[in-house]
Each structure stands twice: as C-alpha cells, then as structure tokens.
Tab-separated table of N, CA and C in Angstrom:
chain	number	residue	atom	x	y	z
A	1	MET	N	96.906	122.321	80.983
A	1	MET	CA	97.653	121.230	81.456
A	1	MET	C	99.142	121.622	81.816
A	2	LYS	N	99.526	122.772	81.277
A	2	LYS	CA	100.876	123.233	81.540
A	2	LYS	C	101.161	123.266	83.019
A	3	THR	N	100.265	123.846	83.767
A	3	THR	CA	100.416	123.962	85.230
A	3	THR	C	100.533	122.592	85.877
A	4	GLN	N	99.690	121.582	85.451
A	4	GLN	CA	99.742	120.289	85.985
A	4	GLN	C	101.090	119.556	85.712
A	5	PHE	N	101.597	119.830	84.543
A	5	PHE	CA	102.975	119.238	84.249
A	5	PHE	C	104.014	119.947	85.040
A	6	GLU	N	103.878	121.252	85.369
A	6	GLU	CA	104.885	121.869	86.159
A	6	GLU	C	104.784	121.397	87.630
A	7	ILE	N	103.574	121.148	88.076
A	7	ILE	CA	103.398	120.589	89.417
A	7	ILE	C	104.073	119.235	89.542
A	8	LEU	N	103.896	118.376	88.570
A	8	LEU	CA	104.542	117.082	88.500
A	8	LEU	C	106.105	117.235	88.619
A	9	SER	N	106.613	118.119	87.750
A	9	SER	CA	108.047	118.343	87.733
A	9	SER	C	108.582	118.875	89.075
A	10	VAL	N	107.865	119.736	89.675
A	10	VAL	CA	108.291	120.302	91.004
A	10	VAL	C	108.187	119.167	92.023
A	11	SER	N	107.200	118.439	92.047
A	11	SER	CA	106.981	117.374	92.940
A	11	SER	C	108.177	116.380	92.900
A	12	ARG	N	108.526	116.036	91.663
A	12	ARG	CA	109.624	115.044	91.483
A	12	ARG	C	110.956	115.638	91.980
A	13	THR	N	111.156	116.981	91.719
A	13	THR	CA	112.323	117.640	92.196
A	13	THR	C	112.403	117.631	93.739
A	14	LEU	N	111.260	117.864	94.372
A	14	LEU	CA	111.208	117.809	95.862
A	14	LEU	C	111.541	116.444	96.350
A	15	VAL	N	110.997	115.438	95.722
A	15	VAL	CA	111.351	113.999	96.172
A	15	VAL	C	112.775	113.770	95.972
A	16	GLU	N	113.362	114.276	94.838
A	16	GLU	CA	114.793	114.022	94.595
A	16	GLU	C	115.609	114.706	95.699
A	17	LYS	N	115.212	115.928	96.144
A	17	LYS	CA	115.956	116.620	97.171
A	17	LYS	C	115.799	115.907	98.503
A	18	GLU	N	114.688	115.353	98.817
A	18	GLU	CA	114.449	114.654	100.088
A	18	GLU	C	115.369	113.385	100.161
A	19	ILE	N	115.617	112.706	99.061
A	19	ILE	CA	116.347	111.475	99.096
A	19	ILE	C	117.830	111.688	98.884
A	20	ASP	N	118.202	112.919	98.450
A	20	ASP	CA	119.579	113.218	98.093
A	20	ASP	C	120.460	112.959	99.410
A	21	GLY	N	121.512	112.240	99.273
A	21	GLY	CA	122.460	112.029	100.333
A	21	GLY	C	122.126	110.854	101.310
A	22	LEU	N	120.911	110.213	101.065
A	22	LEU	CA	120.529	109.094	101.912
A	22	LEU	C	121.299	107.854	101.359
A	23	SER	N	121.769	107.059	102.255
A	23	SER	CA	122.399	105.803	101.932
A	23	SER	C	121.395	104.770	101.441
A	24	ILE	N	121.818	103.739	100.736
A	24	ILE	CA	120.873	102.716	100.330
A	24	ILE	C	120.266	102.036	101.517
A	25	GLU	N	120.967	101.967	102.635
A	25	GLU	CA	120.448	101.362	103.897
A	25	GLU	C	119.320	102.182	104.427
A	26	GLN	N	119.503	103.527	104.408
A	26	GLN	CA	118.470	104.362	104.869
A	26	GLN	C	117.264	104.343	103.908
A	27	LEU	N	117.437	104.306	102.640
A	27	LEU	CA	116.377	104.198	101.663
A	27	LEU	C	115.526	102.874	101.831
A	28	ASN	N	116.231	101.793	102.214
A	28	ASN	CA	115.603	100.508	102.302
A	28	ASN	C	115.050	100.238	103.748
A	29	HIS	N	115.346	101.038	104.713
A	29	HIS	CA	114.928	100.814	106.134
A	29	HIS	C	113.437	101.020	106.233
A	30	ILE	N	112.788	100.012	106.875
A	30	ILE	CA	111.383	100.163	107.187
A	30	ILE	C	111.232	100.412	108.686
A	31	PRO	N	110.947	101.659	109.013
A	31	PRO	CA	110.795	102.029	110.475
A	31	PRO	C	109.671	101.199	111.198
A	32	THR	N	109.778	101.030	112.455
A	32	THR	CA	108.765	100.402	113.259
A	32	THR	C	107.414	101.137	113.023
A	33	GLY	N	106.354	100.478	112.764
A	33	GLY	CA	105.055	101.037	112.602
A	33	GLY	C	104.718	101.347	111.157
A	34	PHE	N	105.669	101.222	110.315
A	34	PHE	CA	105.474	101.485	108.896
A	34	PHE	C	105.509	100.149	108.131
A	35	LYS	N	104.856	100.026	106.950
A	35	LYS	CA	104.892	98.852	106.158
A	35	LYS	C	105.791	98.991	104.897
A	36	ASN	N	106.318	100.108	104.705
A	36	ASN	CA	107.179	100.358	103.522
A	36	ASN	C	108.268	101.327	103.916
A	37	ASN	N	109.127	101.643	102.876
A	37	ASN	CA	110.320	102.436	103.137
A	37	ASN	C	110.319	103.558	102.049
A	38	ILE	N	111.369	104.368	102.164
A	38	ILE	CA	111.524	105.498	101.197
A	38	ILE	C	111.746	104.966	99.784
A	39	ALA	N	112.548	103.986	99.612
A	39	ALA	CA	112.767	103.424	98.299
A	39	ALA	C	111.483	102.882	97.646
A	40	TRP	N	110.650	102.211	98.451
A	40	TRP	CA	109.385	101.708	97.874
A	40	TRP	C	108.512	102.850	97.493
A	41	ASN	N	108.465	103.929	98.253
A	41	ASN	CA	107.603	105.061	97.882
A	41	ASN	C	108.078	105.684	96.632
A	42	VAL	N	109.361	105.903	96.433
A	42	VAL	CA	109.878	106.469	95.248
A	42	VAL	C	109.516	105.568	93.989
A	43	ALA	N	109.758	104.267	94.105
A	43	ALA	CA	109.426	103.306	93.024
A	43	ALA	C	107.920	103.331	92.742
A	44	HIS	N	107.142	103.406	93.857
A	44	HIS	CA	105.612	103.467	93.708
A	44	HIS	C	105.227	104.699	92.948
A	45	LEU	N	105.808	105.832	93.169
A	45	LEU	CA	105.505	107.073	92.412
A	45	LEU	C	105.738	106.817	90.914
A	46	VAL	N	106.903	106.236	90.564
A	46	VAL	CA	107.178	105.976	89.184
A	46	VAL	C	106.141	105.007	88.542
A	47	VAL	N	105.843	103.941	89.240
A	47	VAL	CA	104.883	102.983	88.745
A	47	VAL	C	103.493	103.463	88.625
A	48	THR	N	103.036	104.153	89.640
A	48	THR	CA	101.617	104.685	89.659
A	48	THR	C	101.384	105.731	88.473
A	49	GLN	N	102.400	106.618	88.288
A	49	GLN	CA	102.307	107.565	87.171
A	49	GLN	C	102.123	106.799	85.851
A	50	GLN	N	102.930	105.802	85.648
A	50	GLN	CA	102.841	105.030	84.420
A	50	GLN	C	101.449	104.309	84.259
A	51	LEU	N	100.992	103.689	85.307
A	51	LEU	CA	99.742	103.025	85.242
A	51	LEU	C	98.574	103.942	85.029
A	52	LEU	N	98.550	105.080	85.779
A	52	LEU	CA	97.480	106.000	85.613
A	52	LEU	C	97.457	106.640	84.227
A	53	HIS	N	98.581	106.930	83.737
A	53	HIS	CA	98.640	107.750	82.475
A	53	HIS	C	98.752	106.838	81.237
A	54	TYR	N	99.597	105.847	81.224
A	54	TYR	CA	99.876	105.057	80.079
A	54	TYR	C	98.997	103.830	80.008
A	55	LYS	N	98.971	103.002	80.998
A	55	LYS	CA	98.226	101.746	80.903
A	55	LYS	C	96.720	102.028	80.712
A	56	LEU	N	96.198	102.959	81.483
A	56	LEU	CA	94.754	103.263	81.413
A	56	LEU	C	94.427	103.960	80.087
A	57	SER	N	95.452	104.437	79.398
A	57	SER	CA	95.202	105.039	78.044
A	57	SER	C	95.444	103.949	76.921
A	58	GLY	N	95.764	102.777	77.358
A	58	GLY	CA	95.991	101.708	76.360
A	58	GLY	C	97.357	101.856	75.657
A	59	VAL	N	98.292	102.557	76.306
A	59	VAL	CA	99.632	102.762	75.798
A	59	VAL	C	100.637	101.926	76.641
A	60	ASN	N	101.606	101.358	76.049
A	60	ASN	CA	102.620	100.600	76.797
A	60	ASN	C	103.337	101.466	77.808
A	61	CYS	N	103.492	100.911	79.020
A	61	CYS	CA	104.194	101.598	80.063
A	61	CYS	C	105.722	101.662	79.672
A	62	LEU	N	106.382	102.653	80.244
A	62	LEU	CA	107.810	102.866	79.933
A	62	LEU	C	108.788	102.325	80.989
A	63	VAL	N	108.186	101.545	81.873
A	63	VAL	CA	109.016	100.924	82.901
A	63	VAL	C	108.876	99.418	82.799
A	64	PRO	N	109.881	98.650	83.347
A	64	PRO	CA	109.820	97.213	83.326
A	64	PRO	C	108.610	96.630	84.098
A	65	GLU	N	108.071	95.577	83.575
A	65	GLU	CA	106.896	94.900	84.137
A	65	GLU	C	107.216	94.467	85.641
A	66	GLU	N	108.423	94.062	85.804
A	66	GLU	CA	108.844	93.655	87.178
A	66	GLU	C	108.752	94.750	88.164
A	67	LEU	N	109.118	95.973	87.769
A	67	LEU	CA	108.917	97.107	88.620
A	67	LEU	C	107.496	97.364	88.944
A	68	ILE	N	106.620	97.298	87.887
A	68	ILE	CA	105.193	97.519	88.098
A	68	ILE	C	104.652	96.445	89.031
A	69	ALA	N	104.978	95.194	88.852
A	69	ALA	CA	104.494	94.131	89.718
A	69	ALA	C	104.927	94.293	91.194
A	70	ASN	N	106.065	94.840	91.411
A	70	ASN	CA	106.629	94.954	92.782
A	70	ASN	C	106.262	96.294	93.547
A	71	TYR	N	105.817	97.295	92.703
A	71	TYR	CA	105.682	98.564	93.394
A	71	TYR	C	104.242	99.240	93.134
A	72	ARG	N	103.371	98.467	92.598
A	72	ARG	CA	102.014	98.991	92.364
A	72	ARG	C	101.256	99.020	93.704
A	73	LYS	N	100.095	99.619	93.615
A	73	LYS	CA	99.191	99.754	94.832
A	73	LYS	C	99.004	98.346	95.365
A	74	GLY	N	99.096	98.281	96.728
A	74	GLY	CA	98.843	97.021	97.450
A	74	GLY	C	100.109	96.193	97.666
A	75	THR	N	101.290	96.599	97.204
A	75	THR	CA	102.446	95.865	97.432
A	75	THR	C	103.229	96.499	98.604
A	76	PHE	N	104.251	95.758	98.972
A	76	PHE	CA	105.140	96.174	100.036
A	76	PHE	C	106.563	95.694	99.734
A	77	PRO	N	107.589	96.257	100.315
A	77	PRO	CA	108.954	95.838	99.991
A	77	PRO	C	109.157	94.325	100.373
A	78	THR	N	109.702	93.619	99.425
A	78	THR	CA	110.060	92.182	99.653
A	78	THR	C	111.539	91.970	99.613
A	79	THR	N	112.266	92.770	98.786
A	79	THR	CA	113.699	92.668	98.716
A	79	THR	C	114.250	94.094	98.666
A	80	PRO	N	115.404	94.310	99.306
A	80	PRO	CA	115.977	95.715	99.242
A	80	PRO	C	116.541	96.033	97.866
A	81	PHE	N	116.524	97.265	97.516
A	81	PHE	CA	117.202	97.731	96.307
A	81	PHE	C	118.676	97.732	96.528
A	82	SER	N	119.425	97.520	95.461
A	82	SER	CA	120.855	97.736	95.426
A	82	SER	C	121.063	99.242	95.059
A	83	ASP	N	122.273	99.795	95.211
A	83	ASP	CA	122.531	101.115	94.684
A	83	ASP	C	122.216	101.331	93.227
A	84	GLU	N	122.632	100.292	92.419
A	84	GLU	CA	122.428	100.417	91.007
A	84	GLU	C	120.994	100.372	90.571
A	85	GLU	N	120.228	99.529	91.274
A	85	GLU	CA	118.790	99.341	90.985
A	85	GLU	C	118.062	100.670	91.354
A	86	PHE	N	118.422	101.214	92.508
A	86	PHE	CA	117.751	102.441	92.953
A	86	PHE	C	118.146	103.608	92.017
A	87	ASP	N	119.379	103.636	91.503
A	87	ASP	CA	119.790	104.712	90.618
A	87	ASP	C	118.956	104.669	89.329
A	88	GLU	N	118.580	103.473	88.899
A	88	GLU	CA	117.660	103.355	87.706
A	88	GLU	C	116.314	103.909	88.018
A	89	VAL	N	115.815	103.667	89.227
A	89	VAL	CA	114.514	104.189	89.632
A	89	VAL	C	114.589	105.706	89.684
A	90	LYS	N	115.669	106.240	90.280
A	90	LYS	CA	115.781	107.732	90.309
A	90	LYS	C	115.792	108.302	88.896
A	91	ASP	N	116.515	107.676	87.996
A	91	ASP	CA	116.521	108.193	86.595
A	91	ASP	C	115.085	108.237	86.002
A	92	LEU	N	114.345	107.215	86.261
A	92	LEU	CA	112.968	107.193	85.826
A	92	LEU	C	112.083	108.265	86.546
A	93	LEU	N	112.337	108.432	87.817
A	93	LEU	CA	111.607	109.460	88.550
A	93	LEU	C	111.789	110.851	87.939
A	94	VAL	N	113.025	111.123	87.591
A	94	VAL	CA	113.346	112.409	87.087
A	94	VAL	C	113.040	112.586	85.560
A	95	GLY	N	113.280	111.494	84.778
A	95	GLY	CA	113.076	111.683	83.339
A	95	GLY	C	111.688	111.473	82.807
A	96	LEU	N	110.852	110.661	83.493
A	96	LEU	CA	109.511	110.330	82.902
A	96	LEU	C	108.537	111.518	82.804
A	97	PRO	N	108.628	112.498	83.701
A	97	PRO	CA	107.712	113.658	83.481
A	97	PRO	C	107.898	114.371	82.141
A	98	ASP	N	109.147	114.515	81.722
A	98	ASP	CA	109.385	115.169	80.407
A	98	ASP	C	108.856	114.303	79.233
A	99	THR	N	108.990	112.978	79.394
A	99	THR	CA	108.460	112.068	78.411
A	99	THR	C	106.943	112.112	78.356
A	100	LEU	N	106.291	112.280	79.523
A	100	LEU	CA	104.859	112.444	79.530
A	100	LEU	C	104.406	113.658	78.752
A	101	VAL	N	105.054	114.754	78.964
A	101	VAL	CA	104.741	116.005	78.291
A	101	VAL	C	104.866	115.777	76.747
A	102	GLU	N	105.957	115.201	76.370
A	102	GLU	CA	106.254	114.948	74.895
A	102	GLU	C	105.193	114.078	74.308
A	103	ASP	N	104.828	112.962	75.079
A	103	ASP	CA	103.750	112.066	74.535
A	103	ASP	C	102.435	112.734	74.526
A	104	TYR	N	102.116	113.530	75.508
A	104	TYR	CA	100.820	114.246	75.544
A	104	TYR	C	100.725	115.160	74.363
A	105	GLU	N	101.821	115.952	74.185
A	105	GLU	CA	101.810	116.902	73.050
A	105	GLU	C	101.786	116.216	71.704
A	106	ALA	N	102.307	115.011	71.610
A	106	ALA	CA	102.308	114.191	70.367
A	106	ALA	C	100.915	113.570	70.124
A	107	GLY	N	100.063	113.577	71.163
A	107	GLY	CA	98.694	113.042	70.971
A	107	GLY	C	98.641	111.493	70.977
A	108	ILE	N	99.574	110.895	71.685
A	108	ILE	CA	99.482	109.362	71.736
A	108	ILE	C	98.404	108.847	72.597
A	109	PHE	N	97.841	109.684	73.477
A	109	PHE	CA	96.843	109.204	74.368
A	109	PHE	C	95.448	109.544	73.829
A	110	ASP	N	94.815	108.595	73.107
A	110	ASP	CA	93.531	108.959	72.489
A	110	ASP	C	92.341	108.162	73.074
A	111	ASN	N	92.625	107.233	73.980
A	111	ASN	CA	91.532	106.507	74.650
A	111	ASN	C	91.971	106.472	76.109
A	112	TYR	N	90.893	106.498	76.995
A	112	TYR	CA	91.177	106.425	78.403
A	112	TYR	C	90.074	105.581	79.023
A	113	GLU	N	90.573	104.549	79.768
A	113	GLU	CA	89.643	103.627	80.465
A	113	GLU	C	89.313	104.221	81.864
A	114	SER	N	88.088	104.512	82.092
A	114	SER	CA	87.733	105.111	83.420
A	114	SER	C	88.257	104.206	84.554
A	115	TYR	N	88.596	104.844	85.616
A	115	TYR	CA	89.155	104.130	86.747
A	115	TYR	C	88.760	104.803	88.099
A	116	THR	N	88.307	104.018	89.008
A	116	THR	CA	87.994	104.517	90.321
A	116	THR	C	89.234	104.333	91.257
A	117	THR	N	89.752	105.335	91.760
A	117	THR	CA	90.936	105.284	92.611
A	117	THR	C	90.528	104.734	94.023
A	118	SER	N	91.529	104.444	94.799
A	118	SER	CA	91.306	103.919	96.148
A	118	SER	C	90.707	105.040	96.993
A	119	THR	N	90.743	106.256	96.681
A	119	THR	CA	90.067	107.337	97.366
A	119	THR	C	88.604	107.520	96.918
A	120	GLY	N	88.168	106.751	95.930
A	120	GLY	CA	86.843	106.919	95.465
A	120	GLY	C	86.661	107.885	94.280
A	121	PHE	N	87.737	108.583	93.936
A	121	PHE	CA	87.679	109.538	92.868
A	121	PHE	C	87.696	108.825	91.555
A	122	VAL	N	86.779	109.155	90.608
A	122	VAL	CA	86.710	108.490	89.362
A	122	VAL	C	87.481	109.293	88.291
A	123	LEU	N	88.488	108.621	87.659
A	123	LEU	CA	89.206	109.297	86.580
A	123	LEU	C	88.542	108.881	85.273
A	124	ASN	N	88.131	109.920	84.526
A	124	ASN	CA	87.420	109.702	83.252
A	124	ASN	C	88.276	110.056	82.011
A	125	SER	N	89.375	110.615	82.281
A	125	SER	CA	90.223	111.148	81.126
A	125	SER	C	91.658	111.225	81.593
A	126	LEU	N	92.552	111.318	80.637
A	126	LEU	CA	93.948	111.438	81.014
A	126	LEU	C	94.219	112.719	81.798
A	127	ASP	N	93.516	113.860	81.381
A	127	ASP	CA	93.673	115.092	82.161
A	127	ASP	C	93.275	114.907	83.648
A	128	ASP	N	92.183	114.071	83.889
A	128	ASP	CA	91.869	113.792	85.268
A	128	ASP	C	92.994	112.995	85.928
A	129	ALA	N	93.522	112.075	85.254
A	129	ALA	CA	94.546	111.213	85.754
A	129	ALA	C	95.872	112.009	86.083
A	130	ILE	N	96.206	112.966	85.252
A	130	ILE	CA	97.361	113.804	85.505
A	130	ILE	C	97.124	114.617	86.750
A	131	THR	N	96.005	115.168	86.869
A	131	THR	CA	95.644	115.997	88.093
A	131	THR	C	95.663	115.140	89.291
A	132	PHE	N	95.000	113.951	89.260
A	132	PHE	CA	94.930	113.068	90.380
A	132	PHE	C	96.342	112.608	90.783
A	133	ASN	N	97.159	112.225	89.793
A	133	ASN	CA	98.472	111.774	90.060
A	133	ASN	C	99.307	112.784	90.847
A	134	ASN	N	99.105	114.069	90.602
A	134	ASN	CA	99.777	115.098	91.351
A	134	ASN	C	99.362	115.140	92.857
A	135	PHE	N	98.111	114.911	93.056
A	135	PHE	CA	97.614	114.706	94.450
A	135	PHE	C	98.329	113.531	95.122
A	136	HIS	N	98.296	112.439	94.369
A	136	HIS	CA	98.940	111.140	94.872
A	136	HIS	C	100.402	111.398	95.175
A	137	GLU	N	101.134	112.129	94.353
A	137	GLU	CA	102.562	112.376	94.515
A	137	GLU	C	102.732	113.244	95.754
A	138	GLY	N	101.902	114.190	95.996
A	138	GLY	CA	102.022	114.972	97.168
A	138	GLY	C	101.796	114.230	98.480
A	139	MET	N	100.887	113.269	98.478
A	139	MET	CA	100.662	112.420	99.618
A	139	MET	C	101.978	111.605	99.927
A	140	HIS	N	102.582	111.019	98.888
A	140	HIS	CA	103.747	110.191	99.104
A	140	HIS	C	104.964	111.036	99.454
A	141	LEU	N	105.059	112.303	98.943
A	141	LEU	CA	106.114	113.201	99.315
A	141	LEU	C	106.055	113.412	100.893
A	142	GLY	N	104.880	113.562	101.415
A	142	GLY	CA	104.684	113.683	102.843
A	142	GLY	C	105.085	112.458	103.627
A	143	ILE	N	104.751	111.252	103.098
A	143	ILE	CA	105.212	110.018	103.658
A	143	ILE	C	106.720	109.871	103.646
A	144	ILE	N	107.312	110.282	102.536
A	144	ILE	CA	108.767	110.205	102.412
A	144	ILE	C	109.456	111.131	103.429
A	145	LYS	N	108.878	112.279	103.668
A	145	LYS	CA	109.399	113.194	104.642
A	145	LYS	C	109.300	112.608	106.054
A	146	ALA	N	108.171	111.960	106.378
A	146	ALA	CA	107.979	111.373	107.645
A	146	ALA	C	108.986	110.220	107.800
A	147	LEU	N	109.114	109.371	106.828
A	147	LEU	CA	110.097	108.214	106.901
A	147	LEU	C	111.502	108.718	107.045
A	148	LYS	N	111.845	109.832	106.378
A	148	LYS	CA	113.205	110.347	106.479
A	148	LYS	C	113.577	110.689	107.890
A	149	LYS	N	112.667	111.182	108.673
A	149	LYS	CA	112.930	111.505	110.071
A	149	LYS	C	113.228	110.308	110.935
A	150	LEU	N	112.927	109.147	110.451
A	150	LEU	CA	113.050	107.901	111.197
A	150	LEU	C	114.182	106.996	110.740
A	151	VAL	N	114.915	107.384	109.639
A	151	VAL	CA	116.010	106.478	109.154
A	151	VAL	C	117.361	107.019	109.551
C-alpha cells in the first residue's frame, strides 16, 4: 500500500500546483459546456476520498457533513466559495492523505462495506478503495487541467 499512498500524495501535490495562483473567481467560474468548476472538483476529491475510505469502513469522516452534502457524487456548484472557505478545502486536500496513512497504520479500518462505483467497479476492501480513489483523483486532475485552460 505504500505505493498507493505515495500516488495519492503526488496526485494531491499536482492538484495543488494546478490551482496555485488562481483567483477565487477563476476557481468558481463554470465555463460554457461544463457543469462544475475547479473549486467543485477540488472539494469533490476531498469528499470522495473520505466517503470511499472512512464512511464505507464505518468510521466517521474527517470533513464537515455540509461539505459532503454539497460535493459528493451527483452534486454541482450551487454557491461560490469564498477565499476563506476554499483555503479550508485546500488544507484538507493537502493534510488528509497523511491522516489516512496514520489511520491505516493504526488499524482503525476493520470493516468495509462493499460498494459498486459509478464505473461499475466493485470495491470489496479498503485497499480496493484506496487504489480506486487514486484512479478517481487522476480523472479529476485531468478535468481540473481542462477547466484551467478556460478560466
């Protein structure tokens, strides 16, 4: 799993580099033909990681319920982020991978509820979920790069 944790860390660093220097207006802008924005994608990464790893393991998520409700699969931006709100999301983006490693090594994930993803892939264990989440993060990194060209 060490490699999977490294992939997650690198992915988050790449997202952080992509959004560095963008204004809150650019982060919140929804280009024509898209249904979300860069800020939504970043918050969605934070939320999805928590749901796939913590919630499906029966462990409390480490992010506010309101964030989960607003940025889980099937949602779209309804209100723009303020600078302060987005800074909190960026802190979670960067910090939660280390917490995941600590919690994994501490053995807090002892049950996992199988889950079929929207791609049809069935997650039967936390290890499956960590691997799948890395795939998911890569897809959204690509979306963030595409959106960045249009803001």
